[in-house]
């Protein structure tokens, strides 16, 4: 479904005759080619999961983290160009701590999402800056409950029950839609996320991957943290078992 | 008589929580030395629809701090899309008090109601500390009240009490 810009795609400050900004669309393609990232909002919190494609067997497991805590109560999973993602995470952390110092309370997730979106959008306004080549899923638990936001390279940010970006997003979204999220606890959610990520991983096209997951929920005391090792192993086992069941059919 | 003495408020201000929210009270005398400059001053000032502040100490300093905080809170409310919490209001007051402590002389009591924590009272005395309390008293007239409150205060009173 690619279209050629031919002349209207050289700069992010140029509109095409049909009203598109091609540079932003190309930035989104960088996100589409990265490993799948999903987030779901369960009734007691948020679960984030990343299909971290391993570039080389020499890499240490657990390195190159794709999920970052941006404040005590919220975390962000990044898809797309890793270096761009690092910049966004740094800015988000800074916004969160700055808000806390001025207003004396943890930044509401809605406000944080708006600030991230503003920042990403900023880089689409000037010809001497390029758009960020990454999308982020931001999940947090504040006094209004758990919330999930996704920010795209264009700078739009929406609130979601379930979101997916990256290679396997179409398949992931279908799977997420099948889940009954309002009845699900985060404990169950972790298992489901693992199943989905294992399910959308394409064995033929890509090499190995490492599953990275995090949550913010009542069980984790409303703090954003990595999913505990025990539960993570349980999730991986359940996911592999589900895969085998599918292959057996 | 020294008409050039700074207007000080020689005040008593009180804020208490009760089972439905908060009640704030203040006297109405502003004095310049021994002369009463204003016998009907309003020492309880509105910051937002749901947060008020009792002012004591220098009249000018407390008015300027209130004005700045009202301005910041207004912008904050617009950005957040919902009313500011009492804690945020109190925090803004204390940031101004603390960061300008060498220039200001004002003790404030911030009181209000928000949907998350209900009625709250925060004392922000001279140095810029912030303390959440079930009740707070301030101003030069408050020294006579410490004993009374110690003996008579109880939590969760009704509005009439």
PDB file of C-alpha atoms in Angstrom, chain A residues 8-240:
ATOM      1  CA  UNK A   8       6.367  16.312  -2.011  1.00  0.00           C
ATOM      2  CA  UNK A   9       8.207  14.000   0.317  1.00  0.00           C
ATOM      3  CA  UNK A  10      11.533  15.728   0.618  1.00  0.00           C
ATOM      4  CA  UNK A  11      10.739  17.791   3.673  1.00  0.00           C
ATOM      5  CA  UNK A  12       8.470  17.518   6.657  1.00  0.00           C
ATOM      6  CA  UNK A  13       7.310  21.075   6.019  1.00  0.00           C
ATOM      7  CA  UNK A  14       5.788  20.194   2.654  1.00  0.00           C
ATOM      8  CA  UNK A  15       2.188  19.146   2.120  1.00  0.00           C
ATOM      9  CA  UNK A  16       1.268  17.010  -0.867  1.00  0.00           C
ATOM     10  CA  UNK A  17      -1.612  18.116  -3.118  1.00  0.00           C
ATOM     11  CA  UNK A  18      -3.901  15.620  -1.394  1.00  0.00           C
ATOM     12  CA  UNK A  19      -3.099  16.994   2.036  1.00  0.00           C
ATOM     13  CA  UNK A  20      -0.592  14.466   3.319  1.00  0.00           C
ATOM     14  CA  UNK A  21       2.788  15.014   4.900  1.00  0.00           C
ATOM     15  CA  UNK A  22       4.818  12.166   3.492  1.00  0.00           C
ATOM     16  CA  UNK A  23       7.788  12.430   5.825  1.00  0.00           C
ATOM     17  CA  UNK A  24       5.531  11.655   8.777  1.00  0.00           C
ATOM     18  CA  UNK A  25       4.088   8.663   6.961  1.00  0.00           C
ATOM     19  CA  UNK A  26       7.594   7.397   6.224  1.00  0.00           C
ATOM     20  CA  UNK A  27       8.475   7.815   9.904  1.00  0.00           C
ATOM     21  CA  UNK A  28       5.497   5.611  10.728  1.00  0.00           C
ATOM     22  CA  UNK A  29       6.926   2.933   8.410  1.00  0.00           C
ATOM     23  CA  UNK A  30      10.024   2.775  10.637  1.00  0.00           C
ATOM     24  CA  UNK A  31       7.698   1.854  13.488  1.00  0.00           C
ATOM     25  CA  UNK A  32       5.846  -0.716  11.396  1.00  0.00           C
ATOM     26  CA  UNK A  33       9.064  -2.578  10.727  1.00  0.00           C
ATOM     27  CA  UNK A  34      10.043  -3.018  14.351  1.00  0.00           C
ATOM     28  CA  UNK A  35       9.190  -5.823  16.745  1.00  0.00           C
ATOM     29  CA  UNK A  36       5.628  -5.920  18.050  1.00  0.00           C
ATOM     30  CA  UNK A  37       4.749  -3.923  21.160  1.00  0.00           C
ATOM     31  CA  UNK A  38       1.394  -4.292  22.871  1.00  0.00           C
ATOM     32  CA  UNK A  39      -0.357  -2.845  25.883  1.00  0.00           C
ATOM     33  CA  UNK A  40      -3.649  -3.753  27.528  1.00  0.00           C
ATOM     34  CA  UNK A  41      -5.742  -2.166  30.247  1.00  0.00           C
ATOM     35  CA  UNK A  42      -7.119  -4.728  32.687  1.00  0.00           C
ATOM     36  CA  UNK A  43      -9.583  -3.957  35.423  1.00  0.00           C
ATOM     37  CA  UNK A  44      -6.870  -3.453  38.049  1.00  0.00           C
ATOM     38  CA  UNK A  45      -3.971  -2.126  35.991  1.00  0.00           C
ATOM     39  CA  UNK A  46      -1.929  -2.095  32.778  1.00  0.00           C
ATOM     40  CA  UNK A  47       0.277  -4.739  31.175  1.00  0.00           C
ATOM     41  CA  UNK A  48       2.909  -3.879  28.536  1.00  0.00           C
ATOM     42  CA  UNK A  49       4.688  -6.480  26.418  1.00  0.00           C
ATOM     43  CA  UNK A  50       7.449  -6.281  23.807  1.00  0.00           C
ATOM     44  CA  UNK A  51       8.669  -8.762  21.202  1.00  0.00           C
ATOM     45  CA  UNK A  52      12.341  -7.845  21.385  1.00  0.00           C
ATOM     46  CA  UNK A  53      13.996  -9.186  18.238  1.00  0.00           C
ATOM     47  CA  UNK A  54      17.534 -10.272  19.026  1.00  0.00           C
ATOM     48  CA  UNK A  55      19.980  -9.005  16.449  1.00  0.00           C
ATOM     49  CA  UNK A  56      22.854 -11.226  17.467  1.00  0.00           C
ATOM     50  CA  UNK A  57      23.469 -14.263  19.669  1.00  0.00           C
ATOM     51  CA  UNK A  58      26.271 -12.333  21.333  1.00  0.00           C
ATOM     52  CA  UNK A  59      23.866 -10.003  23.111  1.00  0.00           C
ATOM     53  CA  UNK A  60      23.272 -10.471  26.818  1.00  0.00           C
ATOM     54  CA  UNK A  61      19.696 -11.396  27.654  1.00  0.00           C
ATOM     55  CA  UNK A  62      18.048  -8.523  29.449  1.00  0.00           C
ATOM     56  CA  UNK A  63      20.052  -5.853  27.660  1.00  0.00           C
ATOM     57  CA  UNK A  64      18.602  -3.270  25.297  1.00  0.00           C
ATOM     58  CA  UNK A  65      15.480  -2.775  27.377  1.00  0.00           C
ATOM     59  CA  UNK A  66      12.492  -1.589  25.418  1.00  0.00           C
ATOM     60  CA  UNK A  67      10.247  -0.882  28.391  1.00  0.00           C
ATOM     61  CA  UNK A  68      11.203   1.990  30.686  1.00  0.00           C
ATOM     62  CA  UNK A  69       9.738   3.361  33.903  1.00  0.00           C
ATOM     63  CA  UNK A  70       9.109   7.046  33.459  1.00  0.00           C
ATOM     64  CA  UNK A  71       7.808   7.679  36.971  1.00  0.00           C
ATOM     65  CA  UNK A  72       6.836   5.571  39.971  1.00  0.00           C
ATOM     66  CA  UNK A  73       3.370   5.045  38.575  1.00  0.00           C
ATOM     67  CA  UNK A  74       3.948   4.757  34.855  1.00  0.00           C
ATOM     68  CA  UNK A  75       5.982   3.069  32.172  1.00  0.00           C
ATOM     69  CA  UNK A  76       6.596   3.365  28.476  1.00  0.00           C
ATOM     70  CA  UNK A  77       7.252   0.708  25.833  1.00  0.00           C
ATOM     71  CA  UNK A  78       9.029   1.839  22.656  1.00  0.00           C
ATOM     72  CA  UNK A  79       8.790   0.565  19.061  1.00  0.00           C
ATOM     73  CA  UNK A  80      10.878   1.775  16.134  1.00  0.00           C
ATOM     74  CA  UNK A  81      14.285   3.432  16.093  1.00  0.00           C
ATOM     75  CA  UNK A  82      15.818   2.708  19.487  1.00  0.00           C
ATOM     76  CA  UNK A  83      17.869   5.891  19.721  1.00  0.00           C
ATOM     77  CA  UNK A  84      14.824   8.055  18.985  1.00  0.00           C
ATOM     78  CA  UNK A  85      12.961   6.116  21.639  1.00  0.00           C
ATOM     79  CA  UNK A  86      15.632   6.853  24.215  1.00  0.00           C
ATOM     80  CA  UNK A  87      15.179  10.571  23.573  1.00  0.00           C
ATOM     81  CA  UNK A  88      11.437  10.393  24.074  1.00  0.00           C
ATOM     82  CA  UNK A  89      11.808   8.406  27.295  1.00  0.00           C
ATOM     83  CA  UNK A  90      14.339  10.909  28.661  1.00  0.00           C
ATOM     84  CA  UNK A  91      12.024  13.809  27.893  1.00  0.00           C
ATOM     85  CA  UNK A  92       9.043  12.013  29.451  1.00  0.00           C
ATOM     86  CA  UNK A  93      10.963  11.301  32.658  1.00  0.00           C
ATOM     87  CA  UNK A  94      11.967  14.911  32.835  1.00  0.00           C
ATOM     88  CA  UNK A  95       8.383  16.143  32.333  1.00  0.00           C
ATOM     89  CA  UNK A  96       7.140  13.788  35.027  1.00  0.00           C
ATOM     90  CA  UNK A  97       9.680  14.825  37.663  1.00  0.00           C
ATOM     91  CA  UNK A  98       9.301  18.480  36.830  1.00  0.00           C
ATOM     92  CA  UNK A  99       5.524  18.309  37.291  1.00  0.00           C
ATOM     93  CA  UNK A 100       6.016  16.541  40.614  1.00  0.00           C
ATOM     94  CA  UNK A 101       8.382  19.248  41.889  1.00  0.00           C
ATOM     95  CA  UNK A 102       6.085  22.101  40.916  1.00  0.00           C
ATOM     96  CA  UNK A 103       2.664  20.679  41.766  1.00  0.00           C
ATOM     97  CA  UNK A 104       3.554  18.277  44.559  1.00  0.00           C
ATOM     98  CA  UNK A 105       1.694  15.291  43.126  1.00  0.00           C
ATOM     99  CA  UNK A 106       2.527  12.551  40.591  1.00  0.00           C
ATOM    100  CA  UNK A 107       1.722  13.700  37.068  1.00  0.00           C
ATOM    101  CA  UNK A 108      -1.710  12.531  35.887  1.00  0.00           C
ATOM    102  CA  UNK A 109      -1.203  10.027  33.070  1.00  0.00           C
ATOM    103  CA  UNK A 110      -3.444  12.047  30.765  1.00  0.00           C
ATOM    104  CA  UNK A 111      -1.262  15.106  31.241  1.00  0.00           C
ATOM    105  CA  UNK A 112       1.910  13.093  30.678  1.00  0.00           C
ATOM    106  CA  UNK A 113       0.555  11.634  27.455  1.00  0.00           C
ATOM    107  CA  UNK A 114      -0.337  15.114  26.242  1.00  0.00           C
ATOM    108  CA  UNK A 115       3.179  16.357  26.934  1.00  0.00           C
ATOM    109  CA  UNK A 116       4.792  13.421  25.123  1.00  0.00           C
ATOM    110  CA  UNK A 117       2.479  13.940  22.166  1.00  0.00           C
ATOM    111  CA  UNK A 118       3.282  17.668  22.070  1.00  0.00           C
ATOM    112  CA  UNK A 119       6.984  16.934  22.057  1.00  0.00           C
ATOM    113  CA  UNK A 120       6.733  14.355  19.286  1.00  0.00           C
ATOM    114  CA  UNK A 121       4.552  16.729  17.277  1.00  0.00           C
ATOM    115  CA  UNK A 122       7.043  19.541  17.760  1.00  0.00           C
ATOM    116  CA  UNK A 123       9.578  17.642  15.735  1.00  0.00           C
ATOM    117  CA  UNK A 124       7.231  17.515  12.773  1.00  0.00           C
ATOM    118  CA  UNK A 125       6.974  21.291  12.457  1.00  0.00           C
ATOM    119  CA  UNK A 126      10.478  22.357  11.426  1.00  0.00           C
ATOM    120  CA  UNK A 127      12.472  21.533   8.319  1.00  0.00           C
ATOM    121  CA  UNK A 128      15.685  21.301  10.300  1.00  0.00           C
ATOM    122  CA  UNK A 129      14.344  18.534  12.547  1.00  0.00           C
ATOM    123  CA  UNK A 130      13.208  15.115  11.496  1.00  0.00           C
ATOM    124  CA  UNK A 131      10.163  13.339  12.961  1.00  0.00           C
ATOM    125  CA  UNK A 132      10.779  10.673  15.586  1.00  0.00           C
ATOM    126  CA  UNK A 133      10.928   7.243  14.009  1.00  0.00           C
ATOM    127  CA  UNK A 134       9.245   5.567  16.925  1.00  0.00           C
ATOM    128  CA  UNK A 135       5.867   5.020  18.501  1.00  0.00           C
ATOM    129  CA  UNK A 136       5.347   4.599  22.217  1.00  0.00           C
ATOM    130  CA  UNK A 137       2.739   2.964  24.387  1.00  0.00           C
ATOM    131  CA  UNK A 138       2.417   4.708  27.742  1.00  0.00           C
ATOM    132  CA  UNK A 139       0.684   2.958  30.613  1.00  0.00           C
ATOM    133  CA  UNK A 140       0.148   4.372  34.075  1.00  0.00           C
ATOM    134  CA  UNK A 141      -1.965   4.130  37.219  1.00  0.00           C
ATOM    135  CA  UNK A 142      -2.964   7.417  38.821  1.00  0.00           C
ATOM    136  CA  UNK A 143      -5.801   8.515  41.072  1.00  0.00           C
ATOM    137  CA  UNK A 144      -8.271   8.229  38.183  1.00  0.00           C
ATOM    138  CA  UNK A 145      -7.383   4.572  37.725  1.00  0.00           C
ATOM    139  CA  UNK A 146      -5.246   2.722  35.178  1.00  0.00           C
ATOM    140  CA  UNK A 147      -4.887   4.364  31.759  1.00  0.00           C
ATOM    141  CA  UNK A 148      -3.222   3.414  28.479  1.00  0.00           C
ATOM    142  CA  UNK A 149      -2.129   5.863  25.787  1.00  0.00           C
ATOM    143  CA  UNK A 150      -0.372   5.422  22.475  1.00  0.00           C
ATOM    144  CA  UNK A 151       1.649   8.167  20.778  1.00  0.00           C
ATOM    145  CA  UNK A 152       2.465   7.922  17.067  1.00  0.00           C
ATOM    146  CA  UNK A 153       5.274   9.651  15.151  1.00  0.00           C
ATOM    147  CA  UNK A 154       2.781  12.221  13.885  1.00  0.00           C
ATOM    148  CA  UNK A 155       2.196  13.351  17.446  1.00  0.00           C
ATOM    149  CA  UNK A 156      -1.372  12.084  17.851  1.00  0.00           C
ATOM    150  CA  UNK A 157      -2.163  10.423  21.101  1.00  0.00           C
ATOM    151  CA  UNK A 158      -5.252   8.432  21.923  1.00  0.00           C
ATOM    152  CA  UNK A 159      -6.403   6.581  24.982  1.00  0.00           C
ATOM    153  CA  UNK A 160      -6.937   2.851  24.497  1.00  0.00           C
ATOM    154  CA  UNK A 161      -8.179  -0.340  26.141  1.00  0.00           C
ATOM    155  CA  UNK A 162      -5.678  -2.264  24.082  1.00  0.00           C
ATOM    156  CA  UNK A 163      -3.030  -1.091  21.633  1.00  0.00           C
ATOM    157  CA  UNK A 164      -0.448  -2.686  19.368  1.00  0.00           C
ATOM    158  CA  UNK A 165       2.328  -1.328  17.151  1.00  0.00           C
ATOM    159  CA  UNK A 166       5.068  -2.910  15.082  1.00  0.00           C
ATOM    160  CA  UNK A 167       5.241  -5.839  12.706  1.00  0.00           C
ATOM    161  CA  UNK A 168       2.526  -8.038  14.148  1.00  0.00           C
ATOM    162  CA  UNK A 169       0.101  -5.311  15.106  1.00  0.00           C
ATOM    163  CA  UNK A 170      -2.792  -6.414  12.899  1.00  0.00           C
ATOM    164  CA  UNK A 171      -2.784  -9.926  14.270  1.00  0.00           C
ATOM    165  CA  UNK A 172      -2.177  -8.640  17.796  1.00  0.00           C
ATOM    166  CA  UNK A 173      -5.107  -6.220  17.616  1.00  0.00           C
ATOM    167  CA  UNK A 174      -7.399  -9.029  16.495  1.00  0.00           C
ATOM    168  CA  UNK A 175      -6.319 -11.123  19.455  1.00  0.00           C
ATOM    169  CA  UNK A 176      -6.686  -8.257  21.907  1.00  0.00           C
ATOM    170  CA  UNK A 177     -10.202  -7.551  20.680  1.00  0.00           C
ATOM    171  CA  UNK A 178     -11.158 -11.114  21.551  1.00  0.00           C
ATOM    172  CA  UNK A 179     -10.153 -10.642  25.189  1.00  0.00           C
ATOM    173  CA  UNK A 180     -12.653  -9.569  27.844  1.00  0.00           C
ATOM    174  CA  UNK A 181     -10.462  -6.922  29.396  1.00  0.00           C
ATOM    175  CA  UNK A 182     -12.960  -5.472  31.850  1.00  0.00           C
ATOM    176  CA  UNK A 183     -13.137  -8.806  33.691  1.00  0.00           C
ATOM    177  CA  UNK A 184      -9.454  -9.574  33.543  1.00  0.00           C
ATOM    178  CA  UNK A 185      -6.930  -9.004  36.326  1.00  0.00           C
ATOM    179  CA  UNK A 186      -3.356  -8.108  35.479  1.00  0.00           C
ATOM    180  CA  UNK A 187      -2.175 -11.529  36.558  1.00  0.00           C
ATOM    181  CA  UNK A 188      -4.336 -13.072  33.856  1.00  0.00           C
ATOM    182  CA  UNK A 189      -3.448 -10.244  31.495  1.00  0.00           C
ATOM    183  CA  UNK A 190       0.257 -11.067  31.700  1.00  0.00           C
ATOM    184  CA  UNK A 191      -0.428 -14.612  30.489  1.00  0.00           C
ATOM    185  CA  UNK A 192      -2.612 -13.353  27.643  1.00  0.00           C
ATOM    186  CA  UNK A 193      -0.031 -10.795  26.504  1.00  0.00           C
ATOM    187  CA  UNK A 194       2.655 -13.465  26.430  1.00  0.00           C
ATOM    188  CA  UNK A 195       0.404 -15.727  24.357  1.00  0.00           C
ATOM    189  CA  UNK A 196      -0.289 -12.951  21.877  1.00  0.00           C
ATOM    190  CA  UNK A 197       3.341 -12.010  21.425  1.00  0.00           C
ATOM    191  CA  UNK A 198       4.428 -15.591  20.942  1.00  0.00           C
ATOM    192  CA  UNK A 199       1.497 -16.005  18.567  1.00  0.00           C
ATOM    193  CA  UNK A 200       2.333 -13.076  16.301  1.00  0.00           C
ATOM    194  CA  UNK A 201       6.036 -13.797  16.155  1.00  0.00           C
ATOM    195  CA  UNK A 202       6.924 -14.960  12.670  1.00  0.00           C
ATOM    196  CA  UNK A 203       9.405 -17.831  12.976  1.00  0.00           C
ATOM    197  CA  UNK A 204      10.193 -17.839   9.299  1.00  0.00           C
ATOM    198  CA  UNK A 205      10.965 -14.179   8.795  1.00  0.00           C
ATOM    199  CA  UNK A 206      12.651 -13.255  12.065  1.00  0.00           C
ATOM    200  CA  UNK A 207      15.207 -14.870  14.253  1.00  0.00           C
ATOM    201  CA  UNK A 208      14.926 -15.335  17.947  1.00  0.00           C
ATOM    202  CA  UNK A 209      13.191 -12.924  20.202  1.00  0.00           C
ATOM    203  CA  UNK A 210      13.120 -12.141  23.890  1.00  0.00           C
ATOM    204  CA  UNK A 211       9.852 -11.391  25.658  1.00  0.00           C
ATOM    205  CA  UNK A 212       9.938  -8.287  27.841  1.00  0.00           C
ATOM    206  CA  UNK A 213       6.926  -7.479  30.017  1.00  0.00           C
ATOM    207  CA  UNK A 214       5.990  -5.003  32.681  1.00  0.00           C
ATOM    208  CA  UNK A 215       2.913  -4.032  34.654  1.00  0.00           C
ATOM    209  CA  UNK A 216       1.371  -1.395  36.922  1.00  0.00           C
ATOM    210  CA  UNK A 217      -1.467  -2.738  38.991  1.00  0.00           C
ATOM    211  CA  UNK A 218      -2.940  -3.069  42.445  1.00  0.00           C
ATOM    212  CA  UNK A 219      -0.754  -6.118  42.988  1.00  0.00           C
ATOM    213  CA  UNK A 220       2.417  -4.178  42.283  1.00  0.00           C
ATOM    214  CA  UNK A 221       1.231  -1.460  44.648  1.00  0.00           C
ATOM    215  CA  UNK A 222       0.489   0.870  41.747  1.00  0.00           C
ATOM    216  CA  UNK A 223       4.212   1.054  40.950  1.00  0.00           C
ATOM    217  CA  UNK A 224       5.498   0.344  37.462  1.00  0.00           C
ATOM    218  CA  UNK A 225       7.835  -2.640  37.510  1.00  0.00           C
ATOM    219  CA  UNK A 226       9.033  -5.628  35.495  1.00  0.00           C
ATOM    220  CA  UNK A 227       6.708  -8.585  35.773  1.00  0.00           C
ATOM    221  CA  UNK A 228       8.139 -10.795  38.576  1.00  0.00           C
ATOM    222  CA  UNK A 229      10.318 -13.632  37.271  1.00  0.00           C
ATOM    223  CA  UNK A 230       8.042 -16.395  38.537  1.00  0.00           C
ATOM    224  CA  UNK A 231       5.003 -15.004  36.760  1.00  0.00           C
ATOM    225  CA  UNK A 232       7.041 -14.264  33.630  1.00  0.00           C
ATOM    226  CA  UNK A 233       8.197 -17.872  33.371  1.00  0.00           C
ATOM    227  CA  UNK A 234       4.641 -19.056  33.948  1.00  0.00           C
ATOM    228  CA  UNK A 235       3.460 -16.773  31.146  1.00  0.00           C
ATOM    229  CA  UNK A 236       6.142 -17.943  28.731  1.00  0.00           C
ATOM    230  CA  UNK A 237       5.314 -21.587  29.452  1.00  0.00           C
ATOM    231  CA  UNK A 238       1.613 -20.979  28.899  1.00  0.00           C
ATOM    232  CA  UNK A 239       2.360 -19.140  25.659  1.00  0.00           C
ATOM    233  CA  UNK A 240       4.567 -21.921  24.316  1.00  0.00           C
TER     234      UNK A 240
END
